[in-house]
Amino acid sequence: MRRMYPRGLVWEQPTREKVVYLTFDDGPHPEATPYVLDVLQEFEAKATFFCVGKNVQEHPDIYRRILLEGHRTGNHTHHHLNGWKTDDHTWLGDVQEAARWIDSDLFRPPYGRITPFQAKLLQEGERPFRIIMWSLLSADFDARVPAEKSLHYLKKHSRSGSVIVFHDSKKTYPKIVKILKPALEELKRKGFVFKTIE
C-alpha cells in the first residue's frame, strides 16, 4: 500500500540567500558526532542535529557540545521508532520521552515514516512541533552507494534552501569521513553558507 505524506511537513527552506541546511540524524555518537562537530567548526558551519533521546541520555556531554557550539537540535524519538510500524500510543509516548531530554520544537520522524494522525498529534499538541523532512539525502546509510556517488549527488543537486540529511552514527561514520568535508568544501566554493533550521 502506497502511503501519502501528511500536509504541513517542511521539505526545504525557501530563501533568497545562498544557504543550505545541513542536518544530522541518529546521534549523538561518541565518535561520529565529535568528528562532525570538528568539521563544521572548520567550515564555520552551523547545522541541526535530530537526536535520539536514549543517545542523549548516554552521551549528555556530546549533546551539550552541540548546543554550546551554536547548533540546533531536534527530536528524533527516544528509540528511533518507525511511525508506520508502531501503534500511535506507543509512538507518541516515545516522542514525549525524547522531549524530556531534547528541548526543541523541531521533529524529524525516523526513516521519514509518519502517519497523518501522528503528524496532527505533534502539530496540534500543547507544544506544537515543526516536522522537518528533507530535499536531499546523502545516502551515507546505504552501503550499496559508493562514497563518490553520494558526493557527486550532493554537489549536483544542492541549491539554496536545500535541507540535506546526513547521519552521525556508528553505521555511517566510515562514509561520513569520506564525504562530509569534500561536500562542504565544494558547497563553500560555490558560495553557500550553512545555517541551522529556524
PDB file of N, CA, C and O in Angstrom, residues 122-183:
ATOM      1  N   LEU A 122       1.362  15.870  16.750  1.00  0.00           N
ATOM      2  CA  LEU A 122       2.536  16.693  17.034  1.00  0.00           C
ATOM      3  C   LEU A 122       2.306  18.159  16.684  1.00  0.00           C
ATOM      4  O   LEU A 122       2.718  19.054  17.420  1.00  0.00           O
ATOM      5  N   GLN A 123       1.660  18.412  15.562  1.00  0.00           N
ATOM      6  CA  GLN A 123       1.467  19.786  15.095  1.00  0.00           C
ATOM      7  C   GLN A 123       0.437  20.554  15.918  1.00  0.00           C
ATOM      8  O   GLN A 123       0.488  21.782  15.985  1.00  0.00           O
ATOM      9  N   GLU A 124      -0.496  19.833  16.536  1.00  0.00           N
ATOM     10  CA  GLU A 124      -1.574  20.497  17.269  1.00  0.00           C
ATOM     11  C   GLU A 124      -1.514  20.221  18.767  1.00  0.00           C
ATOM     12  O   GLU A 124      -2.472  20.477  19.496  1.00  0.00           O
ATOM     13  N   GLY A 125      -0.403  19.703  19.239  1.00  0.00           N
ATOM     14  CA  GLY A 125      -0.258  19.394  20.659  1.00  0.00           C
ATOM     15  C   GLY A 125      -0.090  20.638  21.511  1.00  0.00           C
ATOM     16  O   GLY A 125      -0.060  21.767  21.009  1.00  0.00           O
ATOM     17  N   GLU A 126       0.048  20.414  22.817  1.00  0.00           N
ATOM     18  CA  GLU A 126       0.224  21.522  23.765  1.00  0.00           C
ATOM     19  C   GLU A 126       1.458  22.351  23.416  1.00  0.00           C
ATOM     20  O   GLU A 126       1.459  23.569  23.518  1.00  0.00           O
ATOM     21  N   ARG A 127       2.514  21.672  23.000  1.00  0.00           N
ATOM     22  CA  ARG A 127       3.697  22.357  22.492  1.00  0.00           C
ATOM     23  C   ARG A 127       3.938  21.869  21.066  1.00  0.00           C
ATOM     24  O   ARG A 127       4.556  20.837  20.840  1.00  0.00           O
ATOM     25  N   PRO A 128       3.428  22.606  20.075  1.00  0.00           N
ATOM     26  CA  PRO A 128       3.461  22.116  18.686  1.00  0.00           C
ATOM     27  C   PRO A 128       4.885  21.945  18.151  1.00  0.00           C
ATOM     28  O   PRO A 128       5.778  22.724  18.464  1.00  0.00           O
ATOM     29  N   PHE A 129       5.054  20.915  17.338  1.00  0.00           N
ATOM     30  CA  PHE A 129       6.316  20.653  16.651  1.00  0.00           C
ATOM     31  C   PHE A 129       6.217  21.093  15.197  1.00  0.00           C
ATOM     32  O   PHE A 129       5.160  20.979  14.574  1.00  0.00           O
ATOM     33  N   ARG A 130       7.348  21.552  14.645  1.00  0.00           N
ATOM     34  CA  ARG A 130       7.513  21.658  13.195  1.00  0.00           C
ATOM     35  C   ARG A 130       8.160  20.356  12.747  1.00  0.00           C
ATOM     36  O   ARG A 130       9.197  19.959  13.294  1.00  0.00           O
ATOM     37  N   ILE A 131       7.563  19.703  11.776  1.00  0.00           N
ATOM     38  CA  ILE A 131       8.074  18.414  11.313  1.00  0.00           C
ATOM     39  C   ILE A 131       8.960  18.659  10.087  1.00  0.00           C
ATOM     40  O   ILE A 131       8.490  19.115   9.043  1.00  0.00           O
ATOM     41  N   ILE A 132      10.242  18.370  10.260  1.00  0.00           N
ATOM     42  CA  ILE A 132      11.244  18.675   9.240  1.00  0.00           C
ATOM     43  C   ILE A 132      11.622  17.402   8.481  1.00  0.00           C
ATOM     44  O   ILE A 132      12.117  16.438   9.078  1.00  0.00           O
ATOM     45  N   MET A 133      11.416  17.434   7.179  1.00  0.00           N
ATOM     46  CA  MET A 133      11.818  16.313   6.332  1.00  0.00           C
ATOM     47  C   MET A 133      13.128  16.692   5.631  1.00  0.00           C
ATOM     48  O   MET A 133      14.043  17.140   6.298  1.00  0.00           O
ATOM     49  N   TRP A 134      13.219  16.571   4.313  1.00  0.00           N
ATOM     50  CA  TRP A 134      14.461  16.885   3.622  1.00  0.00           C
ATOM     51  C   TRP A 134      14.214  17.015   2.129  1.00  0.00           C
ATOM     52  O   TRP A 134      13.214  16.529   1.601  1.00  0.00           O
ATOM     53  N   SER A 135      15.158  17.655   1.462  1.00  0.00           N
ATOM     54  CA  SER A 135      15.121  17.698  -0.004  1.00  0.00           C
ATOM     55  C   SER A 135      16.256  16.892  -0.621  1.00  0.00           C
ATOM     56  O   SER A 135      16.187  16.526  -1.791  1.00  0.00           O
ATOM     57  N   LEU A 136      17.304  16.595   0.169  1.00  0.00           N
ATOM     58  CA  LEU A 136      18.427  15.788  -0.327  1.00  0.00           C
ATOM     59  C   LEU A 136      18.876  14.788   0.731  1.00  0.00           C
ATOM     60  O   LEU A 136      19.097  15.152   1.882  1.00  0.00           O
ATOM     61  N   LEU A 137      19.031  13.546   0.320  1.00  0.00           N
ATOM     62  CA  LEU A 137      19.589  12.501   1.185  1.00  0.00           C
ATOM     63  C   LEU A 137      21.022  12.218   0.753  1.00  0.00           C
ATOM     64  O   LEU A 137      21.274  11.982  -0.436  1.00  0.00           O
ATOM     65  N   SER A 138      21.950  12.197   1.696  1.00  0.00           N
ATOM     66  CA  SER A 138      23.341  11.910   1.354  1.00  0.00           C
ATOM     67  C   SER A 138      23.576  10.431   1.054  1.00  0.00           C
ATOM     68  O   SER A 138      24.599  10.070   0.485  1.00  0.00           O
ATOM     69  N   ALA A 139      22.639   9.572   1.458  1.00  0.00           N
ATOM     70  CA  ALA A 139      22.776   8.112   1.309  1.00  0.00           C
ATOM     71  C   ALA A 139      23.990   7.578   2.059  1.00  0.00           C
ATOM     72  O   ALA A 139      24.553   6.541   1.717  1.00  0.00           O
ATOM     73  N   ASP A 140      24.407   8.293   3.118  1.00  0.00           N
ATOM     74  CA  ASP A 140      25.538   7.814   3.921  1.00  0.00           C
ATOM     75  C   ASP A 140      25.228   6.513   4.649  1.00  0.00           C
ATOM     76  O   ASP A 140      26.122   5.783   5.054  1.00  0.00           O
ATOM     77  N   PHE A 141      23.941   6.200   4.783  1.00  0.00           N
ATOM     78  CA  PHE A 141      23.496   4.995   5.492  1.00  0.00           C
ATOM     79  C   PHE A 141      23.464   3.765   4.589  1.00  0.00           C
ATOM     80  O   PHE A 141      23.281   2.640   5.058  1.00  0.00           O
ATOM     81  N   ASP A 142      23.599   3.957   3.286  1.00  0.00           N
ATOM     82  CA  ASP A 142      23.406   2.876   2.324  1.00  0.00           C
ATOM     83  C   ASP A 142      24.761   2.377   1.813  1.00  0.00           C
ATOM     84  O   ASP A 142      25.416   3.037   1.001  1.00  0.00           O
ATOM     85  N   ALA A 143      25.157   1.194   2.269  1.00  0.00           N
ATOM     86  CA  ALA A 143      26.459   0.633   1.897  1.00  0.00           C
ATOM     87  C   ALA A 143      26.543   0.324   0.408  1.00  0.00           C
ATOM     88  O   ALA A 143      27.639   0.184  -0.148  1.00  0.00           O
ATOM     89  N   ARG A 144      25.401   0.216  -0.263  1.00  0.00           N
ATOM     90  CA  ARG A 144      25.405  -0.100  -1.700  1.00  0.00           C
ATOM     91  C   ARG A 144      25.779   1.118  -2.552  1.00  0.00           C
ATOM     92  O   ARG A 144      26.096   0.977  -3.725  1.00  0.00           O
ATOM     93  N   VAL A 145      25.707   2.318  -1.948  1.00  0.00           N
ATOM     94  CA  VAL A 145      26.013   3.550  -2.679  1.00  0.00           C
ATOM     95  C   VAL A 145      27.446   3.972  -2.347  1.00  0.00           C
ATOM     96  O   VAL A 145      27.739   4.316  -1.198  1.00  0.00           O
ATOM     97  N   PRO A 146      28.347   3.957  -3.309  1.00  0.00           N
ATOM     98  CA  PRO A 146      29.734   4.352  -3.027  1.00  0.00           C
ATOM     99  C   PRO A 146      29.818   5.816  -2.585  1.00  0.00           C
ATOM    100  O   PRO A 146      28.982   6.643  -2.973  1.00  0.00           O
ATOM    101  N   ALA A 147      30.825   6.114  -1.791  1.00  0.00           N
ATOM    102  CA  ALA A 147      31.006   7.481  -1.289  1.00  0.00           C
ATOM    103  C   ALA A 147      31.093   8.480  -2.440  1.00  0.00           C
ATOM    104  O   ALA A 147      30.538   9.578  -2.370  1.00  0.00           O
ATOM    105  N   GLU A 148      31.775   8.100  -3.517  1.00  0.00           N
ATOM    106  CA  GLU A 148      31.941   9.003  -4.660  1.00  0.00           C
ATOM    107  C   GLU A 148      30.584   9.369  -5.277  1.00  0.00           C
ATOM    108  O   GLU A 148      30.362  10.496  -5.703  1.00  0.00           O
ATOM    109  N   LYS A 149      29.673   8.402  -5.327  1.00  0.00           N
ATOM    110  CA  LYS A 149      28.338   8.642  -5.895  1.00  0.00           C
ATOM    111  C   LYS A 149      27.533   9.566  -4.988  1.00  0.00           C
ATOM    112  O   LYS A 149      26.841  10.469  -5.461  1.00  0.00           O
ATOM    113  N   SER A 150      27.616   9.339  -3.668  1.00  0.00           N
ATOM    114  CA  SER A 150      26.929  10.218  -2.711  1.00  0.00           C
ATOM    115  C   SER A 150      27.430  11.653  -2.867  1.00  0.00           C
ATOM    116  O   SER A 150      26.638  12.603  -2.903  1.00  0.00           O
ATOM    117  N   LEU A 151      28.732  11.792  -2.967  1.00  0.00           N
ATOM    118  CA  LEU A 151      29.341  13.110  -3.069  1.00  0.00           C
ATOM    119  C   LEU A 151      28.926  13.815  -4.364  1.00  0.00           C
ATOM    120  O   LEU A 151      28.568  14.991  -4.363  1.00  0.00           O
ATOM    121  N   HIS A 152      28.939  13.090  -5.468  1.00  0.00           N
ATOM    122  CA  HIS A 152      28.530  13.652  -6.754  1.00  0.00           C
ATOM    123  C   HIS A 152      27.078  14.129  -6.695  1.00  0.00           C
ATOM    124  O   HIS A 152      26.743  15.211  -7.183  1.00  0.00           O
ATOM    125  N   TYR A 153      26.233  13.319  -6.086  1.00  0.00           N
ATOM    126  CA  TYR A 153      24.804  13.660  -5.983  1.00  0.00           C
ATOM    127  C   TYR A 153      24.610  14.945  -5.178  1.00  0.00           C
ATOM    128  O   TYR A 153      23.853  15.842  -5.586  1.00  0.00           O
ATOM    129  N   LEU A 154      25.306  15.064  -4.054  1.00  0.00           N
ATOM    130  CA  LEU A 154      25.182  16.253  -3.214  1.00  0.00           C
ATOM    131  C   LEU A 154      25.672  17.501  -3.948  1.00  0.00           C
ATOM    132  O   LEU A 154      25.040  18.560  -3.902  1.00  0.00           O
ATOM    133  N   LYS A 155      26.804  17.380  -4.624  1.00  0.00           N
ATOM    134  CA  LYS A 155      27.356  18.520  -5.347  1.00  0.00           C
ATOM    135  C   LYS A 155      26.430  18.964  -6.472  1.00  0.00           C
ATOM    136  O   LYS A 155      26.257  20.155  -6.728  1.00  0.00           O
ATOM    137  N   LYS A 156      25.829  18.006  -7.153  1.00  0.00           N
ATOM    138  CA  LYS A 156      24.998  18.309  -8.324  1.00  0.00           C
ATOM    139  C   LYS A 156      23.644  18.902  -7.951  1.00  0.00           C
ATOM    140  O   LYS A 156      23.135  19.789  -8.643  1.00  0.00           O
ATOM    141  N   HIS A 157      23.048  18.436  -6.857  1.00  0.00           N
ATOM    142  CA  HIS A 157      21.652  18.783  -6.582  1.00  0.00           C
ATOM    143  C   HIS A 157      21.440  19.802  -5.458  1.00  0.00           C
ATOM    144  O   HIS A 157      20.310  20.259  -5.253  1.00  0.00           O
ATOM    145  N   SER A 158      22.471  20.162  -4.721  1.00  0.00           N
ATOM    146  CA  SER A 158      22.296  21.158  -3.656  1.00  0.00           C
ATOM    147  C   SER A 158      21.970  22.516  -4.268  1.00  0.00           C
ATOM    148  O   SER A 158      22.590  22.938  -5.243  1.00  0.00           O
ATOM    149  N   ARG A 159      20.980  23.180  -3.683  1.00  0.00           N
ATOM    150  CA  ARG A 159      20.610  24.525  -4.128  1.00  0.00           C
ATOM    151  C   ARG A 159      20.139  25.322  -2.924  1.00  0.00           C
ATOM    152  O   ARG A 159      19.951  24.766  -1.834  1.00  0.00           O
ATOM    153  N   SER A 160      19.945  26.618  -3.094  1.00  0.00           N
ATOM    154  CA  SER A 160      19.508  27.467  -1.985  1.00  0.00           C
ATOM    155  C   SER A 160      18.221  26.917  -1.383  1.00  0.00           C
ATOM    156  O   SER A 160      17.263  26.618  -2.103  1.00  0.00           O
ATOM    157  N   GLY A 161      18.239  26.754  -0.060  1.00  0.00           N
ATOM    158  CA  GLY A 161      17.066  26.233   0.642  1.00  0.00           C
ATOM    159  C   GLY A 161      17.063  24.739   0.840  1.00  0.00           C
ATOM    160  O   GLY A 161      16.172  24.202   1.514  1.00  0.00           O
ATOM    161  N   SER A 162      18.050  24.032   0.265  1.00  0.00           N
ATOM    162  CA  SER A 162      18.089  22.573   0.426  1.00  0.00           C
ATOM    163  C   SER A 162      18.259  22.179   1.888  1.00  0.00           C
ATOM    164  O   SER A 162      19.069  22.758   2.607  1.00  0.00           O
ATOM    165  N   VAL A 163      17.498  21.180   2.298  1.00  0.00           N
ATOM    166  CA  VAL A 163      17.662  20.546   3.610  1.00  0.00           C
ATOM    167  C   VAL A 163      18.323  19.196   3.336  1.00  0.00           C
ATOM    168  O   VAL A 163      17.733  18.319   2.705  1.00  0.00           O
ATOM    169  N   ILE A 164      19.564  19.062   3.790  1.00  0.00           N
ATOM    170  CA  ILE A 164      20.384  17.898   3.445  1.00  0.00           C
ATOM    171  C   ILE A 164      20.532  16.990   4.663  1.00  0.00           C
ATOM    172  O   ILE A 164      20.880  17.451   5.750  1.00  0.00           O
ATOM    173  N   VAL A 165      20.293  15.698   4.461  1.00  0.00           N
ATOM    174  CA  VAL A 165      20.370  14.734   5.558  1.00  0.00           C
ATOM    175  C   VAL A 165      21.670  13.948   5.528  1.00  0.00           C
ATOM    176  O   VAL A 165      22.015  13.313   4.530  1.00  0.00           O
ATOM    177  N   PHE A 166      22.391  14.009   6.652  1.00  0.00           N
ATOM    178  CA  PHE A 166      23.495  13.110   6.966  1.00  0.00           C
ATOM    179  C   PHE A 166      23.111  12.386   8.260  1.00  0.00           C
ATOM    180  O   PHE A 166      22.082  12.665   8.862  1.00  0.00           O
ATOM    181  N   HIS A 167      23.970  11.459   8.692  1.00  0.00           N
ATOM    182  CA  HIS A 167      23.744  10.748   9.950  1.00  0.00           C
ATOM    183  C   HIS A 167      25.051  10.726  10.743  1.00  0.00           C
ATOM    184  O   HIS A 167      26.121  10.464  10.178  1.00  0.00           O
ATOM    185  N   ASP A 168      24.947  11.001  12.050  1.00  0.00           N
ATOM    186  CA  ASP A 168      26.122  10.877  12.923  1.00  0.00           C
ATOM    187  C   ASP A 168      25.924   9.641  13.797  1.00  0.00           C
ATOM    188  O   ASP A 168      25.504   9.712  14.931  1.00  0.00           O
ATOM    189  N   SER A 169      26.251   8.496  13.197  1.00  0.00           N
ATOM    190  CA  SER A 169      26.010   7.213  13.867  1.00  0.00           C
ATOM    191  C   SER A 169      27.175   6.260  13.605  1.00  0.00           C
ATOM    192  O   SER A 169      28.013   6.505  12.730  1.00  0.00           O
ATOM    193  N   LYS A 170      27.197   5.166  14.328  1.00  0.00           N
ATOM    194  CA  LYS A 170      28.244   4.158  14.150  1.00  0.00           C
ATOM    195  C   LYS A 170      28.225   3.607  12.730  1.00  0.00           C
ATOM    196  O   LYS A 170      29.271   3.448  12.088  1.00  0.00           O
ATOM    197  N   LYS A 171      27.017   3.347  12.224  1.00  0.00           N
ATOM    198  CA  LYS A 171      26.859   2.750  10.898  1.00  0.00           C
ATOM    199  C   LYS A 171      27.416   3.650   9.794  1.00  0.00           C
ATOM    200  O   LYS A 171      28.033   3.179   8.831  1.00  0.00           O
ATOM    201  N   THR A 172      27.198   4.951   9.922  1.00  0.00           N
ATOM    202  CA  THR A 172      27.545   5.865   8.832  1.00  0.00           C
ATOM    203  C   THR A 172      28.918   6.515   8.992  1.00  0.00           C
ATOM    204  O   THR A 172      29.400   7.160   8.057  1.00  0.00           O
ATOM    205  N   TYR A 173      29.533   6.343  10.139  1.00  0.00           N
ATOM    206  CA  TYR A 173      30.789   7.037  10.423  1.00  0.00           C
ATOM    207  C   TYR A 173      31.866   6.831   9.341  1.00  0.00           C
ATOM    208  O   TYR A 173      32.476   7.800   8.874  1.00  0.00           O
ATOM    209  N   PRO A 174      32.109   5.585   8.878  1.00  0.00           N
ATOM    210  CA  PRO A 174      33.155   5.410   7.862  1.00  0.00           C
ATOM    211  C   PRO A 174      32.882   6.199   6.574  1.00  0.00           C
ATOM    212  O   PRO A 174      33.810   6.698   5.942  1.00  0.00           O
ATOM    213  N   LYS A 175      31.610   6.330   6.210  1.00  0.00           N
ATOM    214  CA  LYS A 175      31.278   7.048   4.973  1.00  0.00           C
ATOM    215  C   LYS A 175      31.267   8.559   5.186  1.00  0.00           C
ATOM    216  O   LYS A 175      31.673   9.324   4.299  1.00  0.00           O
ATOM    217  N   ILE A 176      30.822   8.997   6.369  1.00  0.00           N
ATOM    218  CA  ILE A 176      30.818  10.434   6.682  1.00  0.00           C
ATOM    219  C   ILE A 176      32.239  11.002   6.579  1.00  0.00           C
ATOM    220  O   ILE A 176      32.447  12.110   6.089  1.00  0.00           O
ATOM    221  N   VAL A 177      33.201  10.225   7.035  1.00  0.00           N
ATOM    222  CA  VAL A 177      34.604  10.664   6.983  1.00  0.00           C
ATOM    223  C   VAL A 177      35.042  10.908   5.535  1.00  0.00           C
ATOM    224  O   VAL A 177      35.869  11.770   5.260  1.00  0.00           O
ATOM    225  N   LYS A 178      34.456  10.179   4.604  1.00  0.00           N
ATOM    226  CA  LYS A 178      34.825  10.316   3.191  1.00  0.00           C
ATOM    227  C   LYS A 178      34.074  11.443   2.473  1.00  0.00           C
ATOM    228  O   LYS A 178      34.600  12.019   1.522  1.00  0.00           O
ATOM    229  N   ILE A 179      32.843  11.731   2.898  1.00  0.00           N
ATOM    230  CA  ILE A 179      32.027  12.651   2.076  1.00  0.00           C
ATOM    231  C   ILE A 179      31.757  14.020   2.697  1.00  0.00           C
ATOM    232  O   ILE A 179      31.520  14.982   1.960  1.00  0.00           O
ATOM    233  N   LEU A 180      31.768  14.130   4.023  1.00  0.00           N
ATOM    234  CA  LEU A 180      31.319  15.387   4.625  1.00  0.00           C
ATOM    235  C   LEU A 180      32.235  16.558   4.271  1.00  0.00           C
ATOM    236  O   LEU A 180      31.777  17.601   3.789  1.00  0.00           O
ATOM    237  N   LYS A 181      33.509  16.395   4.509  1.00  0.00           N
ATOM    238  CA  LYS A 181      34.444  17.504   4.271  1.00  0.00           C
ATOM    239  C   LYS A 181      34.499  17.901   2.789  1.00  0.00           C
ATOM    240  O   LYS A 181      34.392  19.091   2.466  1.00  0.00           O
ATOM    241  N   PRO A 182      34.631  16.942   1.859  1.00  0.00           N
ATOM    242  CA  PRO A 182      34.615  17.332   0.442  1.00  0.00           C
ATOM    243  C   PRO A 182      33.308  18.013   0.012  1.00  0.00           C
ATOM    244  O   PRO A 182      33.334  18.938  -0.802  1.00  0.00           O
ATOM    245  N   ALA A 183      32.178  17.564   0.571  1.00  0.00           N
ATOM    246  CA  ALA A 183      30.897  18.193   0.227  1.00  0.00           C
ATOM    247  C   ALA A 183      30.871  19.639   0.690  1.00  0.00           C
ATOM    248  O   ALA A 183      30.468  20.547  -0.057  1.00  0.00           O
TER     249      ALA A 183
END
